[in-house]
JSON list of C-alpha atoms in Angstrom, two decimals:
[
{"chain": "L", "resi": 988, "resn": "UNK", "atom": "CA", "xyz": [-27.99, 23.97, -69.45]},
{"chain": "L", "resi": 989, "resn": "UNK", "atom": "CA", "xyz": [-29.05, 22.76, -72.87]},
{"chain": "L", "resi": 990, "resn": "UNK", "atom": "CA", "xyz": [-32.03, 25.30, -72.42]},
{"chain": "L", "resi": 991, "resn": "UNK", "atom": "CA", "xyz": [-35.79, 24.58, -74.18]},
{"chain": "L", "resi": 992, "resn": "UNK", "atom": "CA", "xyz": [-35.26, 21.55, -76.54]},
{"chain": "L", "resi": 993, "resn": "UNK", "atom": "CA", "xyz": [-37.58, 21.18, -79.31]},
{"chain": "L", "resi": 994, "resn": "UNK", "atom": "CA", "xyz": [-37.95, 17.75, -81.60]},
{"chain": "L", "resi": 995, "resn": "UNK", "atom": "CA", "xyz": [-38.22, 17.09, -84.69]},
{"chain": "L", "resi": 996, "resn": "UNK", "atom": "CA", "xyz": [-36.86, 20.20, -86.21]},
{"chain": "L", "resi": 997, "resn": "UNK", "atom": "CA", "xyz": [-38.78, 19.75, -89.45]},
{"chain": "L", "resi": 998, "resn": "UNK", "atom": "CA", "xyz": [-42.08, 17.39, -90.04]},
{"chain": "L", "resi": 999, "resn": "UNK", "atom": "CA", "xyz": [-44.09, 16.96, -93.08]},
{"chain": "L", "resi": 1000, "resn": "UNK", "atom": "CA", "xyz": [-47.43, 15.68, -92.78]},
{"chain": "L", "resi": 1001, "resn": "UNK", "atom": "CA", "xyz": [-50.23, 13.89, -94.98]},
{"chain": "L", "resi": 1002, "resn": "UNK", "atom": "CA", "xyz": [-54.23, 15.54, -93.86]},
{"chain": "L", "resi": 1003, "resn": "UNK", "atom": "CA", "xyz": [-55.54, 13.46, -91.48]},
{"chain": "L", "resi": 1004, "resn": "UNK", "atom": "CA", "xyz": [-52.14, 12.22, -89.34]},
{"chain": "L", "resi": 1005, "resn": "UNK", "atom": "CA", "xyz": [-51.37, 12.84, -86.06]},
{"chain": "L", "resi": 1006, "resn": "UNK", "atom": "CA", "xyz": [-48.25, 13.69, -84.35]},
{"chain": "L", "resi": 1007, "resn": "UNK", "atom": "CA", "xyz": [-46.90, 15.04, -81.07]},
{"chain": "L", "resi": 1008, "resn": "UNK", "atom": "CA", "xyz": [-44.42, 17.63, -80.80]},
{"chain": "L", "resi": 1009, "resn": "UNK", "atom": "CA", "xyz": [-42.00, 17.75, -77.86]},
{"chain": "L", "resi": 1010, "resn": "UNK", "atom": "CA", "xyz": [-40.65, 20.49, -75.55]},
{"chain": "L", "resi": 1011, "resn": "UNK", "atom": "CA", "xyz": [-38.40, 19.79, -72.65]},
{"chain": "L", "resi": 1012, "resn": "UNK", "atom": "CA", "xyz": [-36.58, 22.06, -70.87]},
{"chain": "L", "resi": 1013, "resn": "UNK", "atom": "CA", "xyz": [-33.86, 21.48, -68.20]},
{"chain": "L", "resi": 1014, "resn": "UNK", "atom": "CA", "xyz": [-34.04, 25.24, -65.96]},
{"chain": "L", "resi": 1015, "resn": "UNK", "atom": "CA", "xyz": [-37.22, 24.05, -63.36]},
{"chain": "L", "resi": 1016, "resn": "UNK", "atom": "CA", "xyz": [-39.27, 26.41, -65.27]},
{"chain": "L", "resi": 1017, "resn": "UNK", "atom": "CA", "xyz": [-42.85, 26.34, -63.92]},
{"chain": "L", "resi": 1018, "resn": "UNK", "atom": "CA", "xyz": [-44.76, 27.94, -66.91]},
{"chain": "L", "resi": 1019, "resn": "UNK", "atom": "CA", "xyz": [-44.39, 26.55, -70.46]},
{"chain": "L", "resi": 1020, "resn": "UNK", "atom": "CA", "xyz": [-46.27, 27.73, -73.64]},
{"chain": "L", "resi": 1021, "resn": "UNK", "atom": "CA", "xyz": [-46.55, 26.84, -77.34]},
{"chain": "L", "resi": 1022, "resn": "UNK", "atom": "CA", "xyz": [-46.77, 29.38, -79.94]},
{"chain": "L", "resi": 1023, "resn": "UNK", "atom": "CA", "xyz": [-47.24, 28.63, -83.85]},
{"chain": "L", "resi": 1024, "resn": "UNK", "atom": "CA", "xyz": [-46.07, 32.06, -86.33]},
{"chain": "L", "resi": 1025, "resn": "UNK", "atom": "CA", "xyz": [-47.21, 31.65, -89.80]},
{"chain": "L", "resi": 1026, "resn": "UNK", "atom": "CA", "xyz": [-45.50, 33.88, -92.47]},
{"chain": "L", "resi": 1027, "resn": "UNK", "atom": "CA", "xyz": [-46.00, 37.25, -91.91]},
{"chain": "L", "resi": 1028, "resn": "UNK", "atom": "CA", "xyz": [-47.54, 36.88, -88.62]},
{"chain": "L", "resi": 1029, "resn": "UNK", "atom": "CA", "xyz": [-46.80, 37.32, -85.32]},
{"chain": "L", "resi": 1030, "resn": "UNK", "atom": "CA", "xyz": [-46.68, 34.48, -82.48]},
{"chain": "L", "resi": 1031, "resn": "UNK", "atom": "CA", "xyz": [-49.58, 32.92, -81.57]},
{"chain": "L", "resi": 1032, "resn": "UNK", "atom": "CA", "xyz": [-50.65, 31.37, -78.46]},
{"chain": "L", "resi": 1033, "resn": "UNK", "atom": "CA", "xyz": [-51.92, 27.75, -78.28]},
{"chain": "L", "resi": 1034, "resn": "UNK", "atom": "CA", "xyz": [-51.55, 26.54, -75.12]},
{"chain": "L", "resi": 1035, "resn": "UNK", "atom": "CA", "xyz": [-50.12, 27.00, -71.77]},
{"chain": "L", "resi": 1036, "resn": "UNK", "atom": "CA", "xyz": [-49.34, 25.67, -68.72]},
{"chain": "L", "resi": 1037, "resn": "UNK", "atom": "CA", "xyz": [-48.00, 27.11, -65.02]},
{"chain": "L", "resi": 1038, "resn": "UNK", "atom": "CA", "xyz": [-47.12, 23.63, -63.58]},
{"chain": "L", "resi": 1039, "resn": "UNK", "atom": "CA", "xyz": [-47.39, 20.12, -63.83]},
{"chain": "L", "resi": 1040, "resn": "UNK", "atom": "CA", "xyz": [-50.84, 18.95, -63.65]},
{"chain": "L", "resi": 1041, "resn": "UNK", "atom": "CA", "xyz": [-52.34, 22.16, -64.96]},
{"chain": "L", "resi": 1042, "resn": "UNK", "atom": "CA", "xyz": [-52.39, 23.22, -68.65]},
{"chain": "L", "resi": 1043, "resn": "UNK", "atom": "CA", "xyz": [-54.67, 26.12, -70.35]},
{"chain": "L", "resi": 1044, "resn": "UNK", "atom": "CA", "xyz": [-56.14, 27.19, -73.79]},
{"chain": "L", "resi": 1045, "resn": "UNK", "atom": "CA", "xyz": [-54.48, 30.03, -75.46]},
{"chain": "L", "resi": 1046, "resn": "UNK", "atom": "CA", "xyz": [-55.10, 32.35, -78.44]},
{"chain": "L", "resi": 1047, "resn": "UNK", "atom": "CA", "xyz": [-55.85, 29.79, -81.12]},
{"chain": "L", "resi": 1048, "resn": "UNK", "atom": "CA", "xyz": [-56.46, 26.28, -79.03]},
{"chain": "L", "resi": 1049, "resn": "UNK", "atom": "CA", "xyz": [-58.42, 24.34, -81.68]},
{"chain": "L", "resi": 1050, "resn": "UNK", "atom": "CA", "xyz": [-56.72, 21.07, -83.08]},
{"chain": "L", "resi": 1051, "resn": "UNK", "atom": "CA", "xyz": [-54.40, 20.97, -80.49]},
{"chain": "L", "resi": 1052, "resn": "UNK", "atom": "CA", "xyz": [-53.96, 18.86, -77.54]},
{"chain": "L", "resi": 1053, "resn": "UNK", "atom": "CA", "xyz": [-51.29, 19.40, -74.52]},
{"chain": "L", "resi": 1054, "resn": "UNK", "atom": "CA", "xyz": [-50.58, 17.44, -71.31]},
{"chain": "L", "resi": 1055, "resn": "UNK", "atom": "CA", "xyz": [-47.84, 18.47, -68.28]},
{"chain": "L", "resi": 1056, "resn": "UNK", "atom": "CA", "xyz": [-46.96, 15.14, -66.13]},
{"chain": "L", "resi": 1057, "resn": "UNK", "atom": "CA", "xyz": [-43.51, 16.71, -65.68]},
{"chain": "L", "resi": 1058, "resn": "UNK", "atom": "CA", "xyz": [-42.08, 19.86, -64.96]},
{"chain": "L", "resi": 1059, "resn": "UNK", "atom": "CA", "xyz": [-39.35, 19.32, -67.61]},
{"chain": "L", "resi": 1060, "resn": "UNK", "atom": "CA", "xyz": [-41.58, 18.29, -70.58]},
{"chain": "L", "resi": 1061, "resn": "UNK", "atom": "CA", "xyz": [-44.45, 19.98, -72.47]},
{"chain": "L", "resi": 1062, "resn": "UNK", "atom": "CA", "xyz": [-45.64, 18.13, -75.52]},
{"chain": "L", "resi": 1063, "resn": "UNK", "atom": "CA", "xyz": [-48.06, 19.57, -78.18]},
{"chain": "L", "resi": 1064, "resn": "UNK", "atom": "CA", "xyz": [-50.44, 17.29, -79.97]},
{"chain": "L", "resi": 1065, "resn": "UNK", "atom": "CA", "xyz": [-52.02, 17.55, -83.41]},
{"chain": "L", "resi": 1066, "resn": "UNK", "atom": "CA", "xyz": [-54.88, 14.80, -83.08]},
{"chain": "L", "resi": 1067, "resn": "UNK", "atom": "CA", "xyz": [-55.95, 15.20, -87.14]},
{"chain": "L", "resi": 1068, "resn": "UNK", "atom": "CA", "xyz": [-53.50, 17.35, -89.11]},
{"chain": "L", "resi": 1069, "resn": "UNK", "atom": "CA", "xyz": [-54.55, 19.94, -91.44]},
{"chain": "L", "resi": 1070, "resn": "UNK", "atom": "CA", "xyz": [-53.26, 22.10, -94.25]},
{"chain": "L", "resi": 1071, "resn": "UNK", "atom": "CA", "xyz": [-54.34, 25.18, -91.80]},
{"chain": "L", "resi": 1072, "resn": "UNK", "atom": "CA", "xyz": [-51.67, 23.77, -89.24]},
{"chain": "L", "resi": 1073, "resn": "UNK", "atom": "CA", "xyz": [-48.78, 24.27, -91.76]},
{"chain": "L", "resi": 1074, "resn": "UNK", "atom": "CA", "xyz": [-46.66, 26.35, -89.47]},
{"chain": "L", "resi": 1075, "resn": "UNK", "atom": "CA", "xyz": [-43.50, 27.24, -87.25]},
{"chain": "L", "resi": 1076, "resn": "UNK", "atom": "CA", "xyz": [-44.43, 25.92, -83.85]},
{"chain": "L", "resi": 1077, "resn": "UNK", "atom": "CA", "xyz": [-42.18, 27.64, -81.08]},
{"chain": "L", "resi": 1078, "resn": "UNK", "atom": "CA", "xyz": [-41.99, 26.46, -77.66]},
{"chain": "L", "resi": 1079, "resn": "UNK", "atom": "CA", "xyz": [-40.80, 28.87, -74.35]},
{"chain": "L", "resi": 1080, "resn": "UNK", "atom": "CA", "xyz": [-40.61, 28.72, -70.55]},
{"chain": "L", "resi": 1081, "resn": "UNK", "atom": "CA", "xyz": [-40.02, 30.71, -67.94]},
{"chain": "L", "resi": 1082, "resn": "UNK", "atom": "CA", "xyz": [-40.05, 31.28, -64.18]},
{"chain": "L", "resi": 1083, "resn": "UNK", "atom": "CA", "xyz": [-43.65, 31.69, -62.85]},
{"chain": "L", "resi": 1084, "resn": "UNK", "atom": "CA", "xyz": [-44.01, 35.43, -60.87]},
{"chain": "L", "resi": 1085, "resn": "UNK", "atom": "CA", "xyz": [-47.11, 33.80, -59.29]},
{"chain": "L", "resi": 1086, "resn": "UNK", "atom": "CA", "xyz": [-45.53, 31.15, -57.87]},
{"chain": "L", "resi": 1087, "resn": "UNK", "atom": "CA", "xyz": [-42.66, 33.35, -56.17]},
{"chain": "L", "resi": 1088, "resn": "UNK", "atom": "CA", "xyz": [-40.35, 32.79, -58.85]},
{"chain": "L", "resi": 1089, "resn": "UNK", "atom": "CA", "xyz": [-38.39, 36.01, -60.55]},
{"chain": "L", "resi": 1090, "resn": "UNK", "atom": "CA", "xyz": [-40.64, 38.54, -61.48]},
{"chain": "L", "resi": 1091, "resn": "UNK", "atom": "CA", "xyz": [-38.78, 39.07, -64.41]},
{"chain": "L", "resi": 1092, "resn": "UNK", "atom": "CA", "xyz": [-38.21, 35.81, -65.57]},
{"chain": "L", "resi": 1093, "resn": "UNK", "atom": "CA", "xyz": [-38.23, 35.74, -69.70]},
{"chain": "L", "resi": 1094, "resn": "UNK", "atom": "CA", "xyz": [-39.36, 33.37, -71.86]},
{"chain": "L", "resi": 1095, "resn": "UNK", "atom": "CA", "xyz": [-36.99, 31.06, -72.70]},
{"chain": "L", "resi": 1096, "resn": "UNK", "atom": "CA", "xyz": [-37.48, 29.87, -76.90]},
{"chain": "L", "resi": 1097, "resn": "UNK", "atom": "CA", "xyz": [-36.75, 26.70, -78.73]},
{"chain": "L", "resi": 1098, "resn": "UNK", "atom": "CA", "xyz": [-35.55, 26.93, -81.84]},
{"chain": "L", "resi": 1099, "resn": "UNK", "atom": "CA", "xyz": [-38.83, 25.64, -83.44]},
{"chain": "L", "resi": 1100, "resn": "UNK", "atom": "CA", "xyz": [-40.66, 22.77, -85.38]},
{"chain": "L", "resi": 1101, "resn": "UNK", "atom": "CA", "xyz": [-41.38, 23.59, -88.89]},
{"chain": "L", "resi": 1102, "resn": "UNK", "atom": "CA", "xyz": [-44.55, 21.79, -89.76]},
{"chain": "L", "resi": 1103, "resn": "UNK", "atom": "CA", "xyz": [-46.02, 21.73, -93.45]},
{"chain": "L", "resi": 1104, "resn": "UNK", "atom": "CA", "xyz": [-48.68, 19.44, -93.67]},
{"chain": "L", "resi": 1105, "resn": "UNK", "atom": "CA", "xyz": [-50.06, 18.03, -97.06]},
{"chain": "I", "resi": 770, "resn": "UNK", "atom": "CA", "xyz": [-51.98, 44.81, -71.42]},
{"chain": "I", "resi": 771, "resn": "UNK", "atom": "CA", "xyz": [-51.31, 47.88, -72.57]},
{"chain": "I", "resi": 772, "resn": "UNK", "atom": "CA", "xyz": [-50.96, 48.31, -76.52]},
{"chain": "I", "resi": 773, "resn": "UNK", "atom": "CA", "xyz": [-48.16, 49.25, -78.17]},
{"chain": "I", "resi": 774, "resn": "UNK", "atom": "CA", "xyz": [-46.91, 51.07, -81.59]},
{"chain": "I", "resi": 775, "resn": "UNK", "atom": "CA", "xyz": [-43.55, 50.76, -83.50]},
{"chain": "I", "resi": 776, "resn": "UNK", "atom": "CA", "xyz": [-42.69, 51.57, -87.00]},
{"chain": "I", "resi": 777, "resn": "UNK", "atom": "CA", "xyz": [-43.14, 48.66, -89.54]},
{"chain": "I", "resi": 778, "resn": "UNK", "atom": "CA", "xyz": [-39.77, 48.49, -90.62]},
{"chain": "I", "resi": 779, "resn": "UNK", "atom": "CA", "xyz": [-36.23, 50.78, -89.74]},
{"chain": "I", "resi": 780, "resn": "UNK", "atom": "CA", "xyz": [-32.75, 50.51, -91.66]},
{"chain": "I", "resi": 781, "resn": "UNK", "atom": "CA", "xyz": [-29.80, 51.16, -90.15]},
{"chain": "I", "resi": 782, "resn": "UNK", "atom": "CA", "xyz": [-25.79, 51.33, -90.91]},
{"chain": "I", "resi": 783, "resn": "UNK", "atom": "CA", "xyz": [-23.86, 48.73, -89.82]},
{"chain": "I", "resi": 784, "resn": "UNK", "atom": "CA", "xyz": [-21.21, 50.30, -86.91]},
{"chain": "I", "resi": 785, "resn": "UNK", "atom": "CA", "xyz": [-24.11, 53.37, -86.60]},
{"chain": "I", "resi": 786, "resn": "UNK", "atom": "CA", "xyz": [-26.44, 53.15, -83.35]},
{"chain": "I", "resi": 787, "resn": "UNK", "atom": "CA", "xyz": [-29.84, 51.81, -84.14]},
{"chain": "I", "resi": 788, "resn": "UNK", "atom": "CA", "xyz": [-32.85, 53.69, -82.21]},
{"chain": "I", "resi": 789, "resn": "UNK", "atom": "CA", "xyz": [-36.12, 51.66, -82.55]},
{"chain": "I", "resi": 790, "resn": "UNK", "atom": "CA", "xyz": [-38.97, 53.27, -80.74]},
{"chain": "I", "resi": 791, "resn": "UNK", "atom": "CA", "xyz": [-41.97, 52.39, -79.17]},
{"chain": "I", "resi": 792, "resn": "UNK", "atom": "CA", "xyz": [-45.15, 54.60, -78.26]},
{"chain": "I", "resi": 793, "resn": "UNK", "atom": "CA", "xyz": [-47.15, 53.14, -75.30]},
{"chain": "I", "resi": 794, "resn": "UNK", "atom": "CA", "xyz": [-49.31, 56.04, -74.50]},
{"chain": "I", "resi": 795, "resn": "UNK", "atom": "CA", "xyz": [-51.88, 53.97, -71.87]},
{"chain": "I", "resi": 796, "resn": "UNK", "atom": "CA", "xyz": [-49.11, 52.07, -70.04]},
{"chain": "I", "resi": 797, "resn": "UNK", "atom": "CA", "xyz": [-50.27, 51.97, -66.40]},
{"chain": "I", "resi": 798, "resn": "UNK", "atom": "CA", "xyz": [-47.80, 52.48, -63.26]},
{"chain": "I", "resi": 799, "resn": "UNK", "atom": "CA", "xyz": [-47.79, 48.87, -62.77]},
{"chain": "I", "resi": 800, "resn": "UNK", "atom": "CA", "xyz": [-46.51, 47.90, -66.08]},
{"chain": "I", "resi": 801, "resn": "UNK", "atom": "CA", "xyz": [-43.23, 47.34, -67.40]},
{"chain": "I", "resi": 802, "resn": "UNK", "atom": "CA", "xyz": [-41.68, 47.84, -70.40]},
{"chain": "I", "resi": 803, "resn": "UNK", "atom": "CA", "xyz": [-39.89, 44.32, -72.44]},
{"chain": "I", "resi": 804, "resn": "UNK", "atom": "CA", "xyz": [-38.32, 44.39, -75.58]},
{"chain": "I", "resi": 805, "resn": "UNK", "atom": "CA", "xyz": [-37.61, 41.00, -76.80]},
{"chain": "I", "resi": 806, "resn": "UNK", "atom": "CA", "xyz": [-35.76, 40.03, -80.95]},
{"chain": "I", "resi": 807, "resn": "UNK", "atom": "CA", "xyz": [-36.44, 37.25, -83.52]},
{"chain": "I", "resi": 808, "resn": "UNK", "atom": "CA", "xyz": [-33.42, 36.65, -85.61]},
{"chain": "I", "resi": 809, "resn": "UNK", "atom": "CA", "xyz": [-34.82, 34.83, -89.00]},
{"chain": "I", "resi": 810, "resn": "UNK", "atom": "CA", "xyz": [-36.43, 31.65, -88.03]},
{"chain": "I", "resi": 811, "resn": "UNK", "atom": "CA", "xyz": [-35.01, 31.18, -84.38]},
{"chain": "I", "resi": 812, "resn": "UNK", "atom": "CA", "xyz": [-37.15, 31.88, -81.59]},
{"chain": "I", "resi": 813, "resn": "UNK", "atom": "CA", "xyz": [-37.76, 35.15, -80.21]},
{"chain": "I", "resi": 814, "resn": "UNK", "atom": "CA", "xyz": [-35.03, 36.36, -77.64]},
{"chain": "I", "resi": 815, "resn": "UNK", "atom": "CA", "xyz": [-35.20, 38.34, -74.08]},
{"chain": "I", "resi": 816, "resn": "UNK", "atom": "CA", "xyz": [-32.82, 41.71, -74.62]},
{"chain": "I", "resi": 817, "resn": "UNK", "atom": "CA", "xyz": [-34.15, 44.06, -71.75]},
{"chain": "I", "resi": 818, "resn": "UNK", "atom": "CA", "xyz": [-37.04, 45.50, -69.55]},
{"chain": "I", "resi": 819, "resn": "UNK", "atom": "CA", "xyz": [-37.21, 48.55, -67.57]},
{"chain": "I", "resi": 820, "resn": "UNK", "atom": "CA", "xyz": [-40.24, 50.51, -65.46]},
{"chain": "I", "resi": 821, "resn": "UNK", "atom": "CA", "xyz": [-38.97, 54.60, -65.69]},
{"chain": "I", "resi": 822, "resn": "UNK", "atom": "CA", "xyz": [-35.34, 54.73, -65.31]},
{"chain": "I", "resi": 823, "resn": "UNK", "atom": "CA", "xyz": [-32.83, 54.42, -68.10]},
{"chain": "I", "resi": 824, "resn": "UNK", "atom": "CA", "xyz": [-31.41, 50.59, -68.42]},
{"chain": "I", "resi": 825, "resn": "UNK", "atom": "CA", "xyz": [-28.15, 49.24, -70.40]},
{"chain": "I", "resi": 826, "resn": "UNK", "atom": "CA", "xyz": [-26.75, 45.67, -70.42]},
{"chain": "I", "resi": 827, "resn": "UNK", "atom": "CA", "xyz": [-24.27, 44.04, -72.66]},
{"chain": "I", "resi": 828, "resn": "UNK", "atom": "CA", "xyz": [-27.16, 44.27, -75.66]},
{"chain": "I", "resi": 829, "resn": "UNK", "atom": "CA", "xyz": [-28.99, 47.25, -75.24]},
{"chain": "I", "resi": 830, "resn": "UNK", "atom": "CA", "xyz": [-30.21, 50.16, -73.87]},
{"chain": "I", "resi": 831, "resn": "UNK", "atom": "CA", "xyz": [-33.86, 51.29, -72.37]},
{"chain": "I", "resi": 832, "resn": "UNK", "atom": "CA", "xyz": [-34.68, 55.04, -72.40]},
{"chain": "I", "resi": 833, "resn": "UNK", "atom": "CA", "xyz": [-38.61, 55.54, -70.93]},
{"chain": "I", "resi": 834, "resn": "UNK", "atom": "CA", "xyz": [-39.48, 59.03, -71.27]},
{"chain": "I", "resi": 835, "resn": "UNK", "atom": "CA", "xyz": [-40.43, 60.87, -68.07]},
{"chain": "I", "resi": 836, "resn": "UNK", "atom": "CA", "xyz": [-43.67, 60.21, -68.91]},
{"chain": "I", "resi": 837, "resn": "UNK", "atom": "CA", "xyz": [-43.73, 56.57, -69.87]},
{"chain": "I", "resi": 838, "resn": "UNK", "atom": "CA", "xyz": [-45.54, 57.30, -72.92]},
{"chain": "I", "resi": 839, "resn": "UNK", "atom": "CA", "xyz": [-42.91, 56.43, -75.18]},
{"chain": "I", "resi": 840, "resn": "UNK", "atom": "CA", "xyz": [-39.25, 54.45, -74.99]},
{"chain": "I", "resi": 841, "resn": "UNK", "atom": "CA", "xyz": [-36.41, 53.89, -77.22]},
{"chain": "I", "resi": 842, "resn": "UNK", "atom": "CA", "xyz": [-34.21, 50.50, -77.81]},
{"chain": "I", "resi": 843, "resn": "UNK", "atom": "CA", "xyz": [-30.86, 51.42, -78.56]},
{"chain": "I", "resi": 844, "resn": "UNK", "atom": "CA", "xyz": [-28.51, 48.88, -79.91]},
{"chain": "I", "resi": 845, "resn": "UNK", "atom": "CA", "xyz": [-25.37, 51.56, -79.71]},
{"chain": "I", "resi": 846, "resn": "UNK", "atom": "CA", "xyz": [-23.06, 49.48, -82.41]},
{"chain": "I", "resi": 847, "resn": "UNK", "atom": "CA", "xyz": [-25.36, 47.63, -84.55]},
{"chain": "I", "resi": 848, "resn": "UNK", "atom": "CA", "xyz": [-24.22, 44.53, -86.32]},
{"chain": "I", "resi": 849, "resn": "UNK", "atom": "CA", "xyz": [-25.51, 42.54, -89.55]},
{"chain": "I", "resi": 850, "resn": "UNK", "atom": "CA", "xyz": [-26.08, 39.83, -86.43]},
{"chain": "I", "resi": 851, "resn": "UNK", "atom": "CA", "xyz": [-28.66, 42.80, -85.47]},
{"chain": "I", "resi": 852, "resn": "UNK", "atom": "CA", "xyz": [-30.65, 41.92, -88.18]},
{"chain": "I", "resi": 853, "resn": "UNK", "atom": "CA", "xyz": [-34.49, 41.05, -86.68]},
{"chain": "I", "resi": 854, "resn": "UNK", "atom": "CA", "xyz": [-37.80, 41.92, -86.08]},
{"chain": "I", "resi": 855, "resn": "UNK", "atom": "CA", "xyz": [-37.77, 43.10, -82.80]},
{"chain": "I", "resi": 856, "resn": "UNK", "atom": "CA", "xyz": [-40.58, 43.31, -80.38]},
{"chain": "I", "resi": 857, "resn": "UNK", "atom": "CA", "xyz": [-41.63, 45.96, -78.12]},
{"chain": "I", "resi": 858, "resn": "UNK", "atom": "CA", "xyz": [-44.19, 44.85, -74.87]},
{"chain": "I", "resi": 859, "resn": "UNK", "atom": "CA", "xyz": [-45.97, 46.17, -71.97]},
{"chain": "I", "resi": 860, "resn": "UNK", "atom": "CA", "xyz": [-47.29, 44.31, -69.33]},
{"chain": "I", "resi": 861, "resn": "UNK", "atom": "CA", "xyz": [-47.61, 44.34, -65.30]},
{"chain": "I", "resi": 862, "resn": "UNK", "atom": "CA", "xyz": [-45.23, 43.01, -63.05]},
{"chain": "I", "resi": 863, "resn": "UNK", "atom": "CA", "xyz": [-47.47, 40.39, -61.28]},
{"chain": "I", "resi": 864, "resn": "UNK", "atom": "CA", "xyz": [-47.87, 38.61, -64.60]},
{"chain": "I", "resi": 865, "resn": "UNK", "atom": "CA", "xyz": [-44.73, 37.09, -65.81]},
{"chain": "I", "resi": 866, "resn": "UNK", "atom": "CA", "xyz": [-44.11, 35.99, -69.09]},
{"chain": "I", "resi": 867, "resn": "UNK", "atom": "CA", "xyz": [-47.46, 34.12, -69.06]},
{"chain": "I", "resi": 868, "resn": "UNK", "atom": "CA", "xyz": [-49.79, 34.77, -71.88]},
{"chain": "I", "resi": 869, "resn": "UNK", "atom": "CA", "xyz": [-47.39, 37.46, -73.76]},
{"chain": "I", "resi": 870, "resn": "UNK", "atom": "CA", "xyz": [-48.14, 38.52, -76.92]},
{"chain": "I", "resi": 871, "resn": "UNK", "atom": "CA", "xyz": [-46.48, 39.75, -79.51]},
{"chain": "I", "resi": 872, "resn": "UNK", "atom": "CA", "xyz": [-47.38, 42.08, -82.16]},
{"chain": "I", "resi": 873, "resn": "UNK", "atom": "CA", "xyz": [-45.73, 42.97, -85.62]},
{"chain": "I", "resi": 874, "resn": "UNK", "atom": "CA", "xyz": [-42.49, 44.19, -84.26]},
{"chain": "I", "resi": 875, "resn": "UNK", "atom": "CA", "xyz": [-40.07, 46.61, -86.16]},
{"chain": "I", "resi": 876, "resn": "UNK", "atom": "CA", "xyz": [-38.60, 44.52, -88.54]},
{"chain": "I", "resi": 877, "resn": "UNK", "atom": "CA", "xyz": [-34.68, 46.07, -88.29]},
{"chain": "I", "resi": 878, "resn": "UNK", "atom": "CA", "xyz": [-32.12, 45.98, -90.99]},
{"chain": "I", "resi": 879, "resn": "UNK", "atom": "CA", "xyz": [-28.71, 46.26, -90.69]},
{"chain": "I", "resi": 880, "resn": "UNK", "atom": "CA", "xyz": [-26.63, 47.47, -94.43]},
{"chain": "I", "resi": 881, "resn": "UNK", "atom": "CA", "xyz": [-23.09, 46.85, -94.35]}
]
């Protein structure tokens, strides 16, 4: 299993730009999350989802689109970057416990996206 | 979830045992304890959970005080690969990995 894939590794932005981050991973996780951890700081939670179809605002939502039409894939989406979005944007899955799955499942992590935006 | 306290920052020998604790003083009975690392700029990583006995796999071990109150990660022959902030967190059985949140960790260093 090549685990929870996360492209590009590094982005730079201009203010203003959009661009979609992508997660996919191959283990038929049901829940899937992005976090973004600025320097200094612990993870934050953007958005989630427990299954295709259904997705979820986290901790710090705003800016930030997601969809889930697949179980495998889980893309984040800035619609207008900004400077404040400079960031390491981590994305995990996991088994869900409320869907039956192992009730101690871990999150699974990328390896990131560092974003700087300009 | 309940909250949870662990030193800033802990230094350890390289070859010693490293024993990063973690006070949880309003855990309920429901909730277990996780400890998860994040090794400089990768993404945080499982090591092990436990609910009130003592637990050891091929990373760690998980002593839980009698009382639940507290617990210890032991990492019983640390290596400069052991370098990370590592991340201590409570949370009920019934809900996953969803939502979890991580606080400032113990940021562990390992000194040749």
């Amino acid at each position: 299993n090549a685990g929870v894939t996360q492209t590009p590794k590094f982005q730079v932005l201009k203010t203003g730009q959009s661009m979609t981050l992508q997660c996919a991973q191959d283990m038929n996780h049901e829940y899937m999350s992005w976090y973004r951890q600025d320097p200094g700081m612990g993870l934050r939670l953007i958005h989630y989802s427990v299954g295709a179809g259904i997705t979820d605002q986290g901790e710090v939502p705003n800016g930030y689109n997601v969809s889930r039409s697949t179980t495998e894939d889980f893309p984040l989406r800035l619609l207008s970057a900004a400077p404040s979005q400079t960031s390491v944007y981590f994305c995990a899955s996991s088994y869900s416990a409320q869907l039956g799955g192992q009730l101690h499942s871990p999150l699974h992590f990328g390896n990131g996206t560092r974003l700087t935006v300009t | 979830d309940a909250k949870t306290t662990q030193p800033t920052s802990m230094d350890c020998a390289e070859g010693r045992a490293a024993n990063l604790p973690c006070n949880h003083s309003t855990i309920s009975g429901n909730e277990y304890v996780y400890w998860y690392r994040q090794i400089h700029s990768q993404g945080p990583q499982y090591i092990i959970h436990g609910l009130k006995n003592n637990e050891t796999n091929e990373m760690a071990s998980l002593i839980i005080t009698e009382d639940r109150k507290s617990s210890t990660l032991i990492l019983p022959h640390a290596t400069l690969r052991d370098t990370a902030v590592y991340y201590c967190i409570v949370r009920p059985i019934n809900r996953g990995a969803q939502k979890l949140v991580f606080g400032q960790g113990t940021r562990l260093t390992i000194n040749p």
